[in-house]
């Protein structure tokens, strides 16, 4: 085994620049793969944590019309399986040409909804509102909102006085999630929309997570006019979205890795051809083909190791650099990108796989050649 390593190290030193460029090609593909994984995982984690914070309920009942009576909440709260039940109104409107989402919440339980204030305070009286920063409003501003929604069966106009500004939902780094929220007192919104003691959304928390499924089934069968969702189903939807994005990311990184494999094949093919006479002499000296193949394979592993280390490091830190550049450009992408051991495992496994695949054909050629054929090929 010692002579195998000596042969490998001797050739590696002689062709160090060529192998360094090969490692660079593989490392670029690995870096791209790790960077995409890190960004995807960080974004997924942030979205899930944010959803769990702003949607703390285990089950949500929603109706297109404001037709869920408030007394239903008292019925639910008396259930031995229910820890809490909160009723709110969610509807849409238009302010300065922007579609806004108006949410009426009970002021007595305002902390339940985890409003992330930037400035100002929470609403405490009729007509007061907290708005998302995306609307460009400040405390003491007055906003007139027109509501066109099937939930109220016609058009209404409400006027709110801004008392607080909150961060955009998901910090607005994904445009599709820019909801332009306007949060107002529930009872005031009910009077303004003339809905009476009704809501269109109920958030329910179970006492025992194991009872969520049974509670969900019971509510779905009992209240057929409302749509019933679980927090788990919402998170599954998020997972499906990111799985689809990961497929796109995989295609992008695969293209770079395929290029790296082709580069490895070309470099190792040239190297094997240049060393044919050397291989013939080694075989003539009694060194078995297996040891020669192992020496070349050792060189490939060294290349893969260097590419893996560089690719994982550059990919992870590169993702953080791109994140900071986006923030400096004004894009809200302030998500925590943390290192995970799976990045290193995936990076090294990918690097080794690409290097071996690229070198497989040249290595096979070495194993099949005989000393006499090698000598004849050099006449």
Short mmCIF file of C-alpha atoms in Angstrom, two decimals:
data_model
loop_
_atom_site.label_atom_id
_atom_site.label_comp_id
_atom_site.label_asym_id
_atom_site.label_seq_id
_atom_site.Cartn_x
_atom_site.Cartn_y
_atom_site.Cartn_z
CA UNK A 1 0.00 0.00 0.00
CA UNK A 2 2.94 2.32 0.63
CA UNK A 3 4.10 2.20 -2.97
CA UNK A 4 0.54 3.00 -4.10
CA UNK A 5 0.60 6.24 -2.12
CA UNK A 6 4.11 7.09 -3.34
CA UNK A 7 3.06 6.67 -6.98
CA UNK A 8 -0.05 8.78 -6.40
CA UNK A 9 1.76 11.61 -4.56
CA UNK A 10 4.58 11.68 -7.09
CA UNK A 11 2.21 12.14 -10.01
CA UNK A 12 0.05 14.60 -8.08
CA UNK A 13 3.04 16.87 -7.47
CA UNK A 14 4.05 16.68 -11.13
CA UNK A 15 0.61 17.72 -12.33
CA UNK A 16 -0.51 19.88 -9.41
CA UNK A 17 -1.71 22.83 -11.53
CA UNK A 18 -3.80 20.59 -13.77
CA UNK A 19 -5.37 18.84 -10.79
CA UNK A 20 -5.91 22.14 -8.99
CA UNK A 21 -7.96 23.41 -11.94
CA UNK A 22 -9.92 20.13 -11.94
CA UNK A 23 -10.63 20.57 -8.22
CA UNK A 24 -11.72 24.14 -8.94
CA UNK A 25 -14.23 22.97 -11.56
CA UNK A 26 -15.71 20.44 -9.16
CA UNK A 27 -15.59 22.91 -6.28
CA UNK A 28 -17.62 25.48 -8.21
CA UNK A 29 -20.41 22.96 -8.73
CA UNK A 30 -20.30 21.90 -5.07
CA UNK A 31 -20.28 25.55 -3.92
CA UNK A 32 -23.35 26.30 -6.01
CA UNK A 33 -25.13 23.24 -4.62
CA UNK A 34 -24.30 24.11 -0.99
CA UNK A 35 -25.24 27.77 -1.47
CA UNK A 36 -28.63 26.87 -2.93
CA UNK A 37 -29.23 24.36 -0.12
CA UNK A 38 -28.30 26.90 2.55
CA UNK A 39 -30.53 29.63 1.10
CA UNK A 40 -33.44 27.22 0.60
CA UNK A 41 -33.18 25.78 4.12
CA UNK A 42 -32.86 29.22 5.72
CA UNK A 43 -35.85 30.56 3.81
CA UNK A 44 -37.97 27.50 4.54
CA UNK A 45 -37.10 27.64 8.25
CA UNK A 46 -37.89 31.35 8.44
CA UNK A 47 -41.22 30.98 6.65
CA UNK A 48 -42.27 28.07 8.87
CA UNK A 49 -41.26 29.88 12.08
CA UNK A 50 -43.08 33.02 10.98
CA UNK A 51 -46.23 31.08 10.12
CA UNK A 52 -46.14 29.34 13.49
CA UNK A 53 -45.81 32.73 15.20
CA UNK A 54 -48.53 34.60 13.31
CA UNK A 55 -50.75 31.53 13.03
CA UNK A 56 -50.43 29.90 16.46
CA UNK A 57 -53.67 27.92 16.19
CA UNK A 58 -53.82 24.20 15.48
CA UNK A 59 -56.99 24.53 13.40
CA UNK A 60 -58.54 27.36 11.40
CA UNK A 61 -62.17 27.61 10.31
CA UNK A 62 -62.80 30.05 7.47
CA UNK A 63 -65.94 31.12 5.65
CA UNK A 64 -66.23 33.23 2.50
CA UNK A 65 -69.05 35.14 4.21
CA UNK A 66 -69.07 36.68 7.68
CA UNK A 67 -71.57 34.16 8.99
CA UNK A 68 -69.89 32.35 11.91
CA UNK A 69 -71.74 33.42 15.08
CA UNK A 70 -69.69 34.47 18.09
CA UNK A 71 -71.64 32.15 20.36
CA UNK A 72 -69.92 29.30 18.53
CA UNK A 73 -66.72 30.38 20.24
CA UNK A 74 -68.28 29.83 23.66
CA UNK A 75 -69.38 26.37 22.55
CA UNK A 76 -65.89 25.53 21.35
CA UNK A 77 -64.25 26.87 24.52
CA UNK A 78 -66.39 24.54 26.62
CA UNK A 79 -65.14 21.52 24.69
CA UNK A 80 -62.69 19.42 26.75
CA UNK A 81 -60.43 19.14 23.69
CA UNK A 82 -60.15 22.92 23.08
CA UNK A 83 -57.65 25.15 24.89
CA UNK A 84 -58.66 28.39 23.15
CA UNK A 85 -60.85 29.70 20.33
CA UNK A 86 -60.46 33.17 18.82
CA UNK A 87 -62.80 34.76 16.28
CA UNK A 88 -61.59 37.33 13.76
CA UNK A 89 -62.69 38.91 10.49
CA UNK A 90 -60.46 38.79 7.43
CA UNK A 91 -61.49 40.78 4.38
CA UNK A 92 -59.87 42.78 1.56
CA UNK A 93 -59.99 46.37 0.41
CA UNK A 94 -58.18 49.00 -1.65
CA UNK A 95 -56.05 51.88 -0.38
CA UNK A 96 -54.22 54.20 -2.79
CA UNK A 97 -54.46 51.60 -5.53
CA UNK A 98 -53.03 48.84 -3.34
CA UNK A 99 -54.98 45.76 -2.31
CA UNK A 100 -54.95 45.52 1.47
CA UNK A 101 -55.93 42.75 3.87
CA UNK A 102 -58.08 44.03 6.73
CA UNK A 103 -58.04 41.96 9.90
CA UNK A 104 -60.36 42.62 12.82
CA UNK A 105 -59.08 41.15 16.08
CA UNK A 106 -60.46 41.26 19.64
CA UNK A 107 -58.46 43.81 21.62
CA UNK A 108 -58.66 41.78 24.83
CA UNK A 109 -56.47 39.11 23.21
CA UNK A 110 -54.32 41.30 20.98
CA UNK A 111 -51.08 39.69 22.27
CA UNK A 112 -52.26 36.33 20.92
CA UNK A 113 -51.61 37.54 17.36
CA UNK A 114 -47.93 38.51 17.91
CA UNK A 115 -47.98 41.84 16.04
CA UNK A 116 -44.38 42.86 15.29
CA UNK A 117 -44.39 46.63 15.89
CA UNK A 118 -41.73 48.92 14.42
CA UNK A 119 -43.13 52.12 15.87
CA UNK A 120 -46.24 53.39 17.62
CA UNK A 121 -48.58 51.21 19.65
CA UNK A 122 -51.36 48.67 19.33
CA UNK A 123 -54.95 49.84 18.69
CA UNK A 124 -56.99 50.45 21.83
CA UNK A 125 -60.05 52.34 20.57
CA UNK A 126 -62.51 52.46 17.67
CA UNK A 127 -61.05 53.43 14.31
CA UNK A 128 -57.43 52.88 15.33
CA UNK A 129 -55.21 50.63 13.24
CA UNK A 130 -51.78 49.06 12.96
CA UNK A 131 -50.59 48.83 9.37
CA UNK A 132 -47.77 47.07 7.56
CA UNK A 133 -44.75 49.17 6.65
CA UNK A 134 -45.38 48.33 2.98
CA UNK A 135 -48.26 50.83 2.94
CA UNK A 136 -45.92 53.76 3.66
CA UNK A 137 -48.10 55.14 6.47
CA UNK A 138 -46.96 56.55 9.81
CA UNK A 139 -48.62 56.99 13.21
CA UNK A 140 -51.27 59.76 13.15
CA UNK A 141 -51.89 59.28 9.39
CA UNK A 142 -55.49 58.74 8.30
CA UNK A 143 -56.33 56.11 5.68
CA UNK A 144 -59.61 55.71 3.80
CA UNK A 145 -60.12 52.15 2.60
CA UNK A 146 -62.75 50.92 0.17
CA UNK A 147 -63.86 47.36 0.72
CA UNK A 148 -65.14 45.33 -2.21
CA UNK A 149 -65.72 41.84 -0.91
CA UNK A 150 -68.22 39.05 -1.10
CA UNK A 151 -67.87 38.71 2.66
CA UNK A 152 -70.11 41.76 3.15
CA UNK A 153 -72.16 41.53 -0.03
CA UNK A 154 -71.35 45.00 -1.34
CA UNK A 155 -69.15 48.08 -1.02
CA UNK A 156 -68.14 49.81 2.20
CA UNK A 157 -65.75 52.62 3.05
CA UNK A 158 -63.92 52.72 6.35
CA UNK A 159 -61.61 55.38 7.76
CA UNK A 160 -58.83 54.42 10.13
CA UNK A 161 -56.27 56.40 12.10
CA UNK A 162 -52.85 54.79 12.15
CA UNK A 163 -51.43 54.35 15.67
CA UNK A 164 -48.74 51.78 14.88
CA UNK A 165 -46.63 50.37 12.06
CA UNK A 166 -45.57 46.71 11.95
CA UNK A 167 -43.03 44.81 9.91
CA UNK A 168 -44.30 43.28 6.72
CA UNK A 169 -45.45 39.69 6.87
CA UNK A 170 -42.40 37.48 6.17
CA UNK A 171 -40.50 40.81 6.05
CA UNK A 172 -41.73 41.16 2.47
CA UNK A 173 -38.73 39.33 1.02
CA UNK A 174 -41.09 37.23 -1.10
CA UNK A 175 -43.35 39.51 -3.12
CA UNK A 176 -46.23 37.02 -3.20
CA UNK A 177 -46.53 37.32 0.59
CA UNK A 178 -46.92 41.12 0.62
CA UNK A 179 -50.36 41.28 2.23
CA UNK A 180 -50.45 45.01 3.16
CA UNK A 181 -52.14 44.17 6.45
CA UNK A 182 -54.40 46.61 8.29
CA UNK A 183 -55.24 45.42 11.81
CA UNK A 184 -58.25 47.02 13.56
CA UNK A 185 -60.48 46.27 16.58
CA UNK A 186 -62.93 43.45 15.82
CA UNK A 187 -66.06 44.97 17.38
CA UNK A 188 -65.48 48.28 15.55
CA UNK A 189 -65.04 46.46 12.22
CA UNK A 190 -68.24 44.50 12.84
CA UNK A 191 -70.17 47.73 13.35
CA UNK A 192 -68.51 49.43 10.38
CA UNK A 193 -69.39 46.54 8.08
CA UNK A 194 -72.79 45.99 9.69
CA UNK A 195 -72.14 42.31 10.18
CA UNK A 196 -73.55 41.95 13.68
CA UNK A 197 -72.00 39.42 16.11
CA UNK A 198 -70.44 37.33 13.38
CA UNK A 199 -66.92 36.54 12.17
CA UNK A 200 -65.58 34.61 9.21
CA UNK A 201 -62.47 33.04 10.76
CA UNK A 202 -61.98 31.05 13.95
CA UNK A 203 -58.56 30.05 15.26
CA UNK A 204 -58.64 27.00 17.53
CA UNK A 205 -55.87 25.61 19.73
CA UNK A 206 -56.16 22.06 21.06
CA UNK A 207 -55.22 21.08 24.61
CA UNK A 208 -53.46 17.99 23.32
CA UNK A 209 -51.72 17.85 19.93
CA UNK A 210 -52.75 14.22 19.65
CA UNK A 211 -56.39 15.32 19.56
CA UNK A 212 -55.99 17.76 16.66
CA UNK A 213 -56.88 15.26 13.95
CA UNK A 214 -60.06 14.10 15.71
CA UNK A 215 -61.06 17.70 16.45
CA UNK A 216 -60.42 18.68 12.83
CA UNK A 217 -62.60 15.81 11.57
CA UNK A 218 -65.40 16.69 13.99
CA UNK A 219 -65.42 20.38 13.00
CA UNK A 220 -65.31 19.56 9.29
CA UNK A 221 -68.31 17.25 9.62
CA UNK A 222 -70.29 19.60 11.90
CA UNK A 223 -69.72 22.96 10.16
CA UNK A 224 -70.03 22.10 6.50
CA UNK A 225 -70.45 25.75 5.44
CA UNK A 226 -66.91 26.61 6.58
CA UNK A 227 -63.53 25.49 5.30
CA UNK A 228 -61.39 23.83 7.97
CA UNK A 229 -57.58 23.75 7.86
CA UNK A 230 -54.93 22.45 10.21
CA UNK A 231 -51.63 24.12 10.95
CA UNK A 232 -49.95 20.92 9.79
CA UNK A 233 -51.62 21.11 6.36
CA UNK A 234 -50.44 24.71 5.99
CA UNK A 235 -46.87 23.70 6.79
CA UNK A 236 -47.16 20.81 4.32
CA UNK A 237 -48.10 23.32 1.63
CA UNK A 238 -45.00 25.36 2.46
CA UNK A 239 -42.90 22.19 2.25
CA UNK A 240 -44.34 21.33 -1.18
CA UNK A 241 -43.51 24.80 -2.47
CA UNK A 242 -39.91 24.55 -1.31
CA UNK A 243 -39.57 21.01 -2.62
CA UNK A 244 -40.55 22.33 -6.04
CA UNK A 245 -37.97 25.13 -5.70
CA UNK A 246 -35.35 22.56 -4.70
CA UNK A 247 -36.01 20.67 -7.92
CA UNK A 248 -35.22 23.85 -9.88
CA UNK A 249 -32.11 24.42 -7.75
CA UNK A 250 -31.02 20.83 -8.36
CA UNK A 251 -31.24 21.30 -12.13
CA UNK A 252 -29.08 24.43 -11.90
CA UNK A 253 -26.41 22.80 -9.73
CA UNK A 254 -26.54 19.58 -11.78
CA UNK A 255 -25.53 21.50 -14.88
CA UNK A 256 -22.42 22.82 -13.10
CA UNK A 257 -21.61 19.38 -11.68
CA UNK A 258 -22.02 17.72 -15.10
CA UNK A 259 -19.53 20.21 -16.51
CA UNK A 260 -17.16 19.34 -13.66
CA UNK A 261 -17.51 15.61 -14.41
CA UNK A 262 -16.69 16.22 -18.08
CA UNK A 263 -13.67 18.31 -17.06
CA UNK A 264 -12.47 15.52 -14.76
CA UNK A 265 -12.88 12.96 -17.54
CA UNK A 266 -10.87 15.10 -19.98
CA UNK A 267 -8.06 15.79 -17.48
CA UNK A 268 -7.75 12.17 -16.33
CA UNK A 269 -7.89 10.87 -19.92
CA UNK A 270 -4.99 13.13 -20.87
CA UNK A 271 -3.10 12.14 -17.73
CA UNK A 272 -3.59 8.42 -18.35
CA UNK A 273 -2.41 8.74 -21.96
CA UNK A 274 0.67 10.66 -20.86
CA UNK A 275 1.50 7.96 -18.29
CA UNK A 276 0.94 4.87 -20.45
CA UNK A 277 4.67 4.07 -20.71
CA UNK A 278 5.04 4.56 -16.95
CA UNK A 279 2.14 2.19 -16.31
CA UNK A 280 3.66 -0.37 -18.68
CA UNK A 281 6.99 -0.26 -16.87
CA UNK A 282 5.29 -0.59 -13.49
CA UNK A 283 3.35 -3.62 -14.67
CA UNK A 284 6.50 -5.11 -16.19
CA UNK A 285 8.17 -4.69 -12.80
CA UNK A 286 5.47 -6.87 -11.26
CA UNK A 287 3.26 -4.20 -9.73
CA UNK A 288 -0.31 -5.46 -10.17
CA UNK A 289 -2.91 -3.48 -12.14
CA UNK A 290 -4.97 -3.18 -8.96
CA UNK A 291 -2.25 -1.14 -7.23
CA UNK A 292 -1.81 1.14 -10.25
CA UNK A 293 -5.55 1.69 -10.42
CA UNK A 294 -5.61 2.41 -6.68
CA UNK A 295 -2.82 5.00 -7.10
CA UNK A 296 -4.82 6.85 -9.75
CA UNK A 297 -7.96 6.53 -7.66
CA UNK A 298 -6.04 8.01 -4.70
CA UNK A 299 -5.25 11.06 -6.84
CA UNK A 300 -8.94 11.38 -7.72
CA UNK A 301 -9.89 11.18 -4.02
CA UNK A 302 -7.36 13.93 -3.17
CA UNK A 303 -8.86 16.12 -5.91
CA UNK A 304 -12.37 15.41 -4.59
CA UNK A 305 -11.31 16.17 -1.00
CA UNK A 306 -9.82 19.53 -1.96
CA UNK A 307 -12.86 20.36 -4.10
CA UNK A 308 -15.23 19.33 -1.31
CA UNK A 309 -13.53 21.45 1.36
CA UNK A 310 -13.34 24.50 -0.88
CA UNK A 311 -16.83 24.02 -2.33
CA UNK A 312 -18.57 23.63 1.04
CA UNK A 313 -16.76 26.63 2.54
CA UNK A 314 -17.24 28.91 -0.46
CA UNK A 315 -20.87 27.82 -0.90
CA UNK A 316 -21.85 28.53 2.70
CA UNK A 317 -20.01 31.82 3.07
CA UNK A 318 -21.01 32.81 -0.45
CA UNK A 319 -24.68 32.40 0.49
CA UNK A 320 -24.14 34.81 3.40
CA UNK A 321 -22.33 37.29 1.14
CA UNK A 322 -25.19 37.19 -1.40
CA UNK A 323 -27.68 37.68 1.45
CA UNK A 324 -25.80 40.78 2.64
CA UNK A 325 -25.58 42.17 -0.90
CA UNK A 326 -29.35 41.78 -1.31
CA UNK A 327 -29.95 43.56 1.99
CA UNK A 328 -27.60 46.39 0.94
CA UNK A 329 -29.56 46.67 -2.32
CA UNK A 330 -32.77 47.17 -0.35
CA UNK A 331 -34.14 43.64 -0.76
CA UNK A 332 -35.64 42.33 2.49
CA UNK A 333 -33.85 39.00 2.81
CA UNK A 334 -32.74 39.13 6.43
CA UNK A 335 -32.94 35.40 7.13
CA UNK A 336 -30.52 33.48 9.35
CA UNK A 337 -28.25 31.23 7.25
CA UNK A 338 -26.69 28.70 9.62
CA UNK A 339 -24.31 25.87 8.86
CA UNK A 340 -25.63 22.29 8.97
CA UNK A 341 -23.53 19.14 8.92
CA UNK A 342 -25.64 17.88 6.01
CA UNK A 343 -24.04 20.57 3.83
CA UNK A 344 -20.60 19.07 4.47
CA UNK A 345 -21.81 15.50 3.95
CA UNK A 346 -23.65 16.40 0.74
CA UNK A 347 -20.75 18.52 -0.51
CA UNK A 348 -18.11 15.85 0.04
CA UNK A 349 -20.30 13.04 -1.29
CA UNK A 350 -21.13 15.06 -4.41
CA UNK A 351 -17.49 16.04 -4.95
CA UNK A 352 -16.33 12.42 -4.64
CA UNK A 353 -19.13 11.15 -6.86
CA UNK A 354 -18.42 13.67 -9.62
CA UNK A 355 -14.66 13.01 -9.50
CA UNK A 356 -15.04 9.22 -9.59
CA UNK A 357 -17.63 9.31 -12.38
CA UNK A 358 -15.41 11.58 -14.43
CA UNK A 359 -12.35 9.37 -13.88
CA UNK A 360 -14.11 6.02 -14.21
CA UNK A 361 -13.49 5.50 -17.92
CA UNK A 362 -9.76 6.42 -17.82
CA UNK A 363 -9.25 4.18 -14.75
CA UNK A 364 -10.99 1.30 -16.51
CA UNK A 365 -8.66 1.78 -19.45
CA UNK A 366 -5.65 1.43 -17.14
CA UNK A 367 -6.98 -1.81 -15.69
CA UNK A 368 -7.54 -3.36 -19.14
CA UNK A 369 -4.21 -2.44 -20.75
CA UNK A 370 -1.39 -4.97 -20.89
CA UNK A 371 2.33 -4.09 -20.86
CA UNK A 372 2.92 -5.30 -24.45
CA UNK A 373 -0.01 -3.22 -25.76
CA UNK A 374 1.33 -0.16 -23.95
CA UNK A 375 4.82 -0.59 -25.45
CA UNK A 376 3.39 -1.12 -28.94
CA UNK A 377 1.25 2.02 -28.64
CA UNK A 378 4.44 4.07 -28.18
CA UNK A 379 6.25 2.84 -31.31
#
